[in-house]
CSV table of C-alpha atoms and ligand atoms in Angstrom, one decimal:
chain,number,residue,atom,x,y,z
W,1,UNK,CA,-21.7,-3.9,4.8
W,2,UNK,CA,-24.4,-6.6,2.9
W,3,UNK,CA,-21.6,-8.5,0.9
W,4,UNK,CA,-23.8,-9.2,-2.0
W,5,UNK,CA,-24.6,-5.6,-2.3
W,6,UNK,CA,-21.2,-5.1,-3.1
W,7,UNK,CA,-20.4,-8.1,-5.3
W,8,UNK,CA,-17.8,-7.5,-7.7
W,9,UNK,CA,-16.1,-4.9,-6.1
W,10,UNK,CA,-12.9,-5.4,-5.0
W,11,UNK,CA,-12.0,-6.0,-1.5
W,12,UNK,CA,-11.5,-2.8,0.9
W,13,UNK,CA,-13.0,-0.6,-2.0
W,14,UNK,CA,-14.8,1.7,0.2
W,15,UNK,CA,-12.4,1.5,3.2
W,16,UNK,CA,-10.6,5.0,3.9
W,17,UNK,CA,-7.0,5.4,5.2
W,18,UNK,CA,-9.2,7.8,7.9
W,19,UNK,CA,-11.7,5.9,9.4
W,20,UNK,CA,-12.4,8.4,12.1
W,21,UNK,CA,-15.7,9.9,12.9
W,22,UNK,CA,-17.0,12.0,9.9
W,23,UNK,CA,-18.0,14.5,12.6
W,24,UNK,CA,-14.6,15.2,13.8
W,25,UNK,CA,-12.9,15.9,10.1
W,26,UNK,CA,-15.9,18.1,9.2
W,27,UNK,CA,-16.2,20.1,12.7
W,28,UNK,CA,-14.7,23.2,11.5
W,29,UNK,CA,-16.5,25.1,8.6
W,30,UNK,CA,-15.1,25.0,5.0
W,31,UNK,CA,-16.5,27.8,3.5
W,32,UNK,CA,-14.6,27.5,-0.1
W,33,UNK,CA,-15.4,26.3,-3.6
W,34,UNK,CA,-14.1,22.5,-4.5
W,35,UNK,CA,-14.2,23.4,-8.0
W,36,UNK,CA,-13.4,26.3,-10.1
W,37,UNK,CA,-16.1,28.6,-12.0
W,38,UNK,CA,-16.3,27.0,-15.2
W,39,UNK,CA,-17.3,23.8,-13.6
W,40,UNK,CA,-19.3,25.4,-10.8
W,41,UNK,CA,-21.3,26.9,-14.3
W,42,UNK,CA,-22.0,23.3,-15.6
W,43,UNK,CA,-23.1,22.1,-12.6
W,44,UNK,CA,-25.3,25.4,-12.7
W,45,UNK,CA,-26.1,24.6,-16.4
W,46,UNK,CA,-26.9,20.7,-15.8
W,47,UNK,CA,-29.5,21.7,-12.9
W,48,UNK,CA,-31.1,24.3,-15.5
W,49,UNK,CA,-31.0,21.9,-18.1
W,50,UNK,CA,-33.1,19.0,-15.9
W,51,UNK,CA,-35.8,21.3,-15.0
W,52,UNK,CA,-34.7,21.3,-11.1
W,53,UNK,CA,-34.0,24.9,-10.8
W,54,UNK,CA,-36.0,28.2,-10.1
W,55,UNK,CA,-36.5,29.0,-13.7
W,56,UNK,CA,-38.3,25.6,-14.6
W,57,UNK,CA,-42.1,26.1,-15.2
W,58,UNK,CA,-43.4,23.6,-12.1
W,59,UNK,CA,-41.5,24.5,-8.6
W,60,UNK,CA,-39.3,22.1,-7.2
W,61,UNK,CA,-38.7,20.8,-4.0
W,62,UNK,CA,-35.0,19.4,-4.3
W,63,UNK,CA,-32.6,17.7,-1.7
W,64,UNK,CA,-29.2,18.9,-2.0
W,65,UNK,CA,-26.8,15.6,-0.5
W,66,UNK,CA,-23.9,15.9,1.3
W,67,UNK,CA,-24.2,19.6,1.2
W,68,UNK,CA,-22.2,23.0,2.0
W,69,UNK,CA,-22.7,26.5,1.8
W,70,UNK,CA,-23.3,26.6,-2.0
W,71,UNK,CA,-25.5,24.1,-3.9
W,72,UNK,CA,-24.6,25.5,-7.3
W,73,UNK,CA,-28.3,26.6,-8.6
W,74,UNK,CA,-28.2,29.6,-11.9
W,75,UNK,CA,-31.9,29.9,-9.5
W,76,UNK,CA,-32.4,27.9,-6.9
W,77,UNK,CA,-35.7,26.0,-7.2
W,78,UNK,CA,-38.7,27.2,-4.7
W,79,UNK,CA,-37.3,24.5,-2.1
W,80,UNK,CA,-34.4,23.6,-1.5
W,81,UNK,CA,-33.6,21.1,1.5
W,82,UNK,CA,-29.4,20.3,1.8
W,83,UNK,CA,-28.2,17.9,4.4
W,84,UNK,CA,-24.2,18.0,5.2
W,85,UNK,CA,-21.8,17.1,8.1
W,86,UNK,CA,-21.3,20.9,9.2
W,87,UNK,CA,-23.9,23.3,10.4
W,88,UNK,CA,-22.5,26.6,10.1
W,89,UNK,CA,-21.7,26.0,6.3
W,90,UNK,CA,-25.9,24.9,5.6
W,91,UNK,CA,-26.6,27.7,7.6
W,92,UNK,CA,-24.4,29.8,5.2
W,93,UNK,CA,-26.2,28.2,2.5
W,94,UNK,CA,-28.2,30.9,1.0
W,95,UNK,CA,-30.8,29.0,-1.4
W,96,UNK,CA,-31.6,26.5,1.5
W,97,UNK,CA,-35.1,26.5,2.9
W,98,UNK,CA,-34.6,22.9,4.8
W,99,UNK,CA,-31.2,21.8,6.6
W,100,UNK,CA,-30.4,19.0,8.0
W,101,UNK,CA,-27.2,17.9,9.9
W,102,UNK,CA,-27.1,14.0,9.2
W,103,UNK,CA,-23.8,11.3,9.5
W,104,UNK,CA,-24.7,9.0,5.9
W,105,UNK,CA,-22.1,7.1,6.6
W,106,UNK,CA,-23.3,6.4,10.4
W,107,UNK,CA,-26.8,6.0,9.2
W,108,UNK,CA,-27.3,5.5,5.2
W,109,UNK,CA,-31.0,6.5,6.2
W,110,UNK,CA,-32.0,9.9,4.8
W,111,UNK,CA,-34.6,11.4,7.4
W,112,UNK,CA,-37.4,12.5,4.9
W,113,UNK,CA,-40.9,11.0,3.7
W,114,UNK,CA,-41.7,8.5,0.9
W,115,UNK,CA,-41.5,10.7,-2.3
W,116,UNK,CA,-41.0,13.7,-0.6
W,117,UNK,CA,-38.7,15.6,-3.4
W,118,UNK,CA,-38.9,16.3,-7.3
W,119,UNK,CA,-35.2,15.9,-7.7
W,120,UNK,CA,-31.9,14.8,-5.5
W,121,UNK,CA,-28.5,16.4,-6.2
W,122,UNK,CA,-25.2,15.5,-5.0
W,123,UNK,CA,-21.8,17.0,-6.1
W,124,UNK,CA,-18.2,16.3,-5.5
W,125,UNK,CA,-18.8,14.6,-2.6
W,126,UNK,CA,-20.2,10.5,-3.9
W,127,UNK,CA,-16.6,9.2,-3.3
W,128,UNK,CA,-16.9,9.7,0.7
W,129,UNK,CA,-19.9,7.1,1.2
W,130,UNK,CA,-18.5,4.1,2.5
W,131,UNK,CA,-22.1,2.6,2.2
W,132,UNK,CA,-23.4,4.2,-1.3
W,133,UNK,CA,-25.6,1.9,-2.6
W,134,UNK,CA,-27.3,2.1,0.8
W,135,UNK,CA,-27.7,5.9,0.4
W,136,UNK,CA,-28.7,6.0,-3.4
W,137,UNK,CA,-31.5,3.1,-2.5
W,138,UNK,CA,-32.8,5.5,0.6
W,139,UNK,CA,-32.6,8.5,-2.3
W,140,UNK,CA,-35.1,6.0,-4.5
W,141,UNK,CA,-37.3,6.1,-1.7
W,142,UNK,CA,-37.4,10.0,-1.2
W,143,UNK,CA,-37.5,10.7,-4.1
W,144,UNK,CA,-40.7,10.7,-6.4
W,145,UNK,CA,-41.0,8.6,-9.2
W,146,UNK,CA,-40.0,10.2,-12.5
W,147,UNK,CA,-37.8,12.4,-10.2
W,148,UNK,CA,-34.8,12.9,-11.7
W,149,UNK,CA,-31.0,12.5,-9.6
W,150,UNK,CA,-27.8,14.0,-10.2
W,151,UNK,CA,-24.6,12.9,-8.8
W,152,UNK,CA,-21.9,15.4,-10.1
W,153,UNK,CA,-18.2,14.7,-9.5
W,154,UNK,CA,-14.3,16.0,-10.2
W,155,UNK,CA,-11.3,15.1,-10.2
W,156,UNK,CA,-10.4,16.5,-6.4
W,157,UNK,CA,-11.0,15.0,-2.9
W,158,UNK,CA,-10.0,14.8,0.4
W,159,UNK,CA,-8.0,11.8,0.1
W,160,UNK,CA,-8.0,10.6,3.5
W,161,UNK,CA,-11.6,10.8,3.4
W,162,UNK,CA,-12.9,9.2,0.0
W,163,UNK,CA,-12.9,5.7,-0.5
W,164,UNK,CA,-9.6,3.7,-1.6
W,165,UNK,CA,-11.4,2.7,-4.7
W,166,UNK,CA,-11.9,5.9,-5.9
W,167,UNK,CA,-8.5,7.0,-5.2
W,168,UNK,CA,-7.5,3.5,-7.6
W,169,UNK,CA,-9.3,4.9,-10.4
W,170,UNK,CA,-9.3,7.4,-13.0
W,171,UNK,CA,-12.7,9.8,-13.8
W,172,UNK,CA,-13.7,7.4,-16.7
W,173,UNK,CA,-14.2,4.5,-14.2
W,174,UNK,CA,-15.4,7.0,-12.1
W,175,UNK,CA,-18.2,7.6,-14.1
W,176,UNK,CA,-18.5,3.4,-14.4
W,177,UNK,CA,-18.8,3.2,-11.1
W,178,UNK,CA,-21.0,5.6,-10.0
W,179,UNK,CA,-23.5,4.6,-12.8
W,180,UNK,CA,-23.0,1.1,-11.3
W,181,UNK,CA,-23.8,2.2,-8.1
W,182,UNK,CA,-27.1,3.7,-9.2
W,183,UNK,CA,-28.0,0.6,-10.9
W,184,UNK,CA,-27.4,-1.0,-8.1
W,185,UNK,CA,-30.4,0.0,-6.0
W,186,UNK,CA,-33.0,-1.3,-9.0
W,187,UNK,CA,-34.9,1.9,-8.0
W,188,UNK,CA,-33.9,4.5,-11.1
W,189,UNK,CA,-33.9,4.3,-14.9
W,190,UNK,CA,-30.2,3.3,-17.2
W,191,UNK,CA,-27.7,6.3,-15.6
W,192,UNK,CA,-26.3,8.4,-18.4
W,193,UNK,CA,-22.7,9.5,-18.5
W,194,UNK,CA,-21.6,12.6,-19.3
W,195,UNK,CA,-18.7,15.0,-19.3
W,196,UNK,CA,-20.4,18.3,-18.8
W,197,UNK,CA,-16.9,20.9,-19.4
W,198,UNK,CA,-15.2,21.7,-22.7
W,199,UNK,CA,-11.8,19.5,-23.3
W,200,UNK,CA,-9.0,22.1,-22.0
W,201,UNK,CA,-7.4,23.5,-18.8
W,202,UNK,CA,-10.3,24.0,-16.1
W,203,UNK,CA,-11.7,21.2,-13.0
W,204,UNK,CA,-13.6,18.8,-15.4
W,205,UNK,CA,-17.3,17.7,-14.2
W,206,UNK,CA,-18.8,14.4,-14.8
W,207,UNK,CA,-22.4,13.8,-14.6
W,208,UNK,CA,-24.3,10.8,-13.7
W,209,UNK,CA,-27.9,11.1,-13.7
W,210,UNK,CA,-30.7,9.4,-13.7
W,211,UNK,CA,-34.6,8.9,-13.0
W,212,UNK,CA,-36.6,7.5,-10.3
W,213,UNK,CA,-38.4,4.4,-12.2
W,214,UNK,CA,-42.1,4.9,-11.8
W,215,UNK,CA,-42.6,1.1,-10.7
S,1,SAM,C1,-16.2,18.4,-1.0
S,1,SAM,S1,-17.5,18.9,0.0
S,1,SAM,C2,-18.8,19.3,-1.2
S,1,SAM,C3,-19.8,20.2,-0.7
S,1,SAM,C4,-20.8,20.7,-1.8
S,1,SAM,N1,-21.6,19.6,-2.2
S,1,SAM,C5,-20.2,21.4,-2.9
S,1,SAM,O1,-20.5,21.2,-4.1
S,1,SAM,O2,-19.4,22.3,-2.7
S,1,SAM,C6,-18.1,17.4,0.7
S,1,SAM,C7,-19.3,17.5,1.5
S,1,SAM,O3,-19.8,16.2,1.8
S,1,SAM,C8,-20.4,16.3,3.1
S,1,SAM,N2,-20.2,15.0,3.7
S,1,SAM,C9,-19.0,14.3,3.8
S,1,SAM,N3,-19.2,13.1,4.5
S,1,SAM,C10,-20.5,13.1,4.8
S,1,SAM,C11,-21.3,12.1,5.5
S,1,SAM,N4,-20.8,11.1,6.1
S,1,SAM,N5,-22.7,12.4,5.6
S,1,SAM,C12,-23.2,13.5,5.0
S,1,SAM,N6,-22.5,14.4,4.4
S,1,SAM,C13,-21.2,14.2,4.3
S,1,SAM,C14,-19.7,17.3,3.9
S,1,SAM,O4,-20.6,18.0,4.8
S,1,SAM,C15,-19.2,18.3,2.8
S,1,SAM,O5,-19.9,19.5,2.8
């Protein structure tokens, strides 16, 4: 890991207490939800809302990161590409037109073009990079500028699996952090905050989104 990268954070941040192979803890298929309906809706909502689904007026080509069999769309846009760990759940993944099987935290390299997508998702899965500011600075680079990114979050996880920092902090520095990490890269506008469910019983969802700067 580039130390000054990472400057600030504290030591061991984005260690995990399993530091196996990704490969081997996502072999088997999970084909479930992470979150419950009403915030599977506002991530549906927030994707409507942004322009990056199938109802917007210009189709979109959108990358779906870290993946599964459900990326969440009210409509999926016209193309959809998801990379995960597991193949059987992006082969379940109905509204994918593109899938690849790609290791971020083996290679923080996302194997597309320069400015190859209108938009980049990512939800409830930001706290298992160990390299993220590597990954979000490749997304800068795939992504078009003016394309917009959405990294979507909870307050579940695999624990063994996400980062000890994350585990250390509650979802208001989550939502620090994350925004942190996008600023990191110098490749996208101010990230916005936002708490996207009503106060109340429910999975809450955070969004952190932001543009790709044009320059
Ligand atoms: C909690 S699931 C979320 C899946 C999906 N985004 C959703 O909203 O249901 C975490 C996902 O992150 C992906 N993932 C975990 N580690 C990864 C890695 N090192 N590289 C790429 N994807 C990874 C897994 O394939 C898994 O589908």
């Amino acid at each position: 890991m580039e130390a000054d990268l990472y400057a600030g954070f504290p030591p061991g941040f984005f260690d995990r207490s399993d530091d196996g192979p990704d490969a081997r803890f996502y072999d088997q298929p999970r084909l479930v939800t992470h979150i419950d309906d009403g915030a599977v809706a506002a991530v549906g909502r927030l994707y409507a809302e942004l322009g990056i689904d199938g109802d917007a007026p210009r189709p979109a080509r959108v990358l779906d990161l870290m993946s599964s069999w459900v990326s969440h769309f009210r409509t999926p846009p016209a193309e959809l590409v998801v990379l995960g760990m597991n193949p059987e759940e992006l082969a379940a993944n109905p509204a994918a037109t593109d899938r690849l099987v790609h290791d971020l935290n083996a290679d923080p390299r996302i194997p597309l073009p320069d400015a190859d997508v209108d938009a980049v998702v990512c939800c409830v899965s930001i706290d298992y990079l160990t390299r993220p500011i590597e990954v979000l600075t490749d997304v800068g680079r795939v992504l078009r500028p003016g394309g917009q990114l959405a990294v979507t979050f909870s307050n579940r996880c695999f624990p063994t699996k996400a980062v000890r920092g994350w585990l250390a902090t509650d979802d208001e520095q989550h939502g620090a952090v994350v925004a942190e990490l996008v600023r990191r890269t110098g490749r996208f506008t101010e990230p916005t905050v936002t708490l996207r469910t009503p106060p109340g019983p429910g999975d809450p969802l955070h969004a952190v989104v932001a543009t790709r700067s044009t320059v």
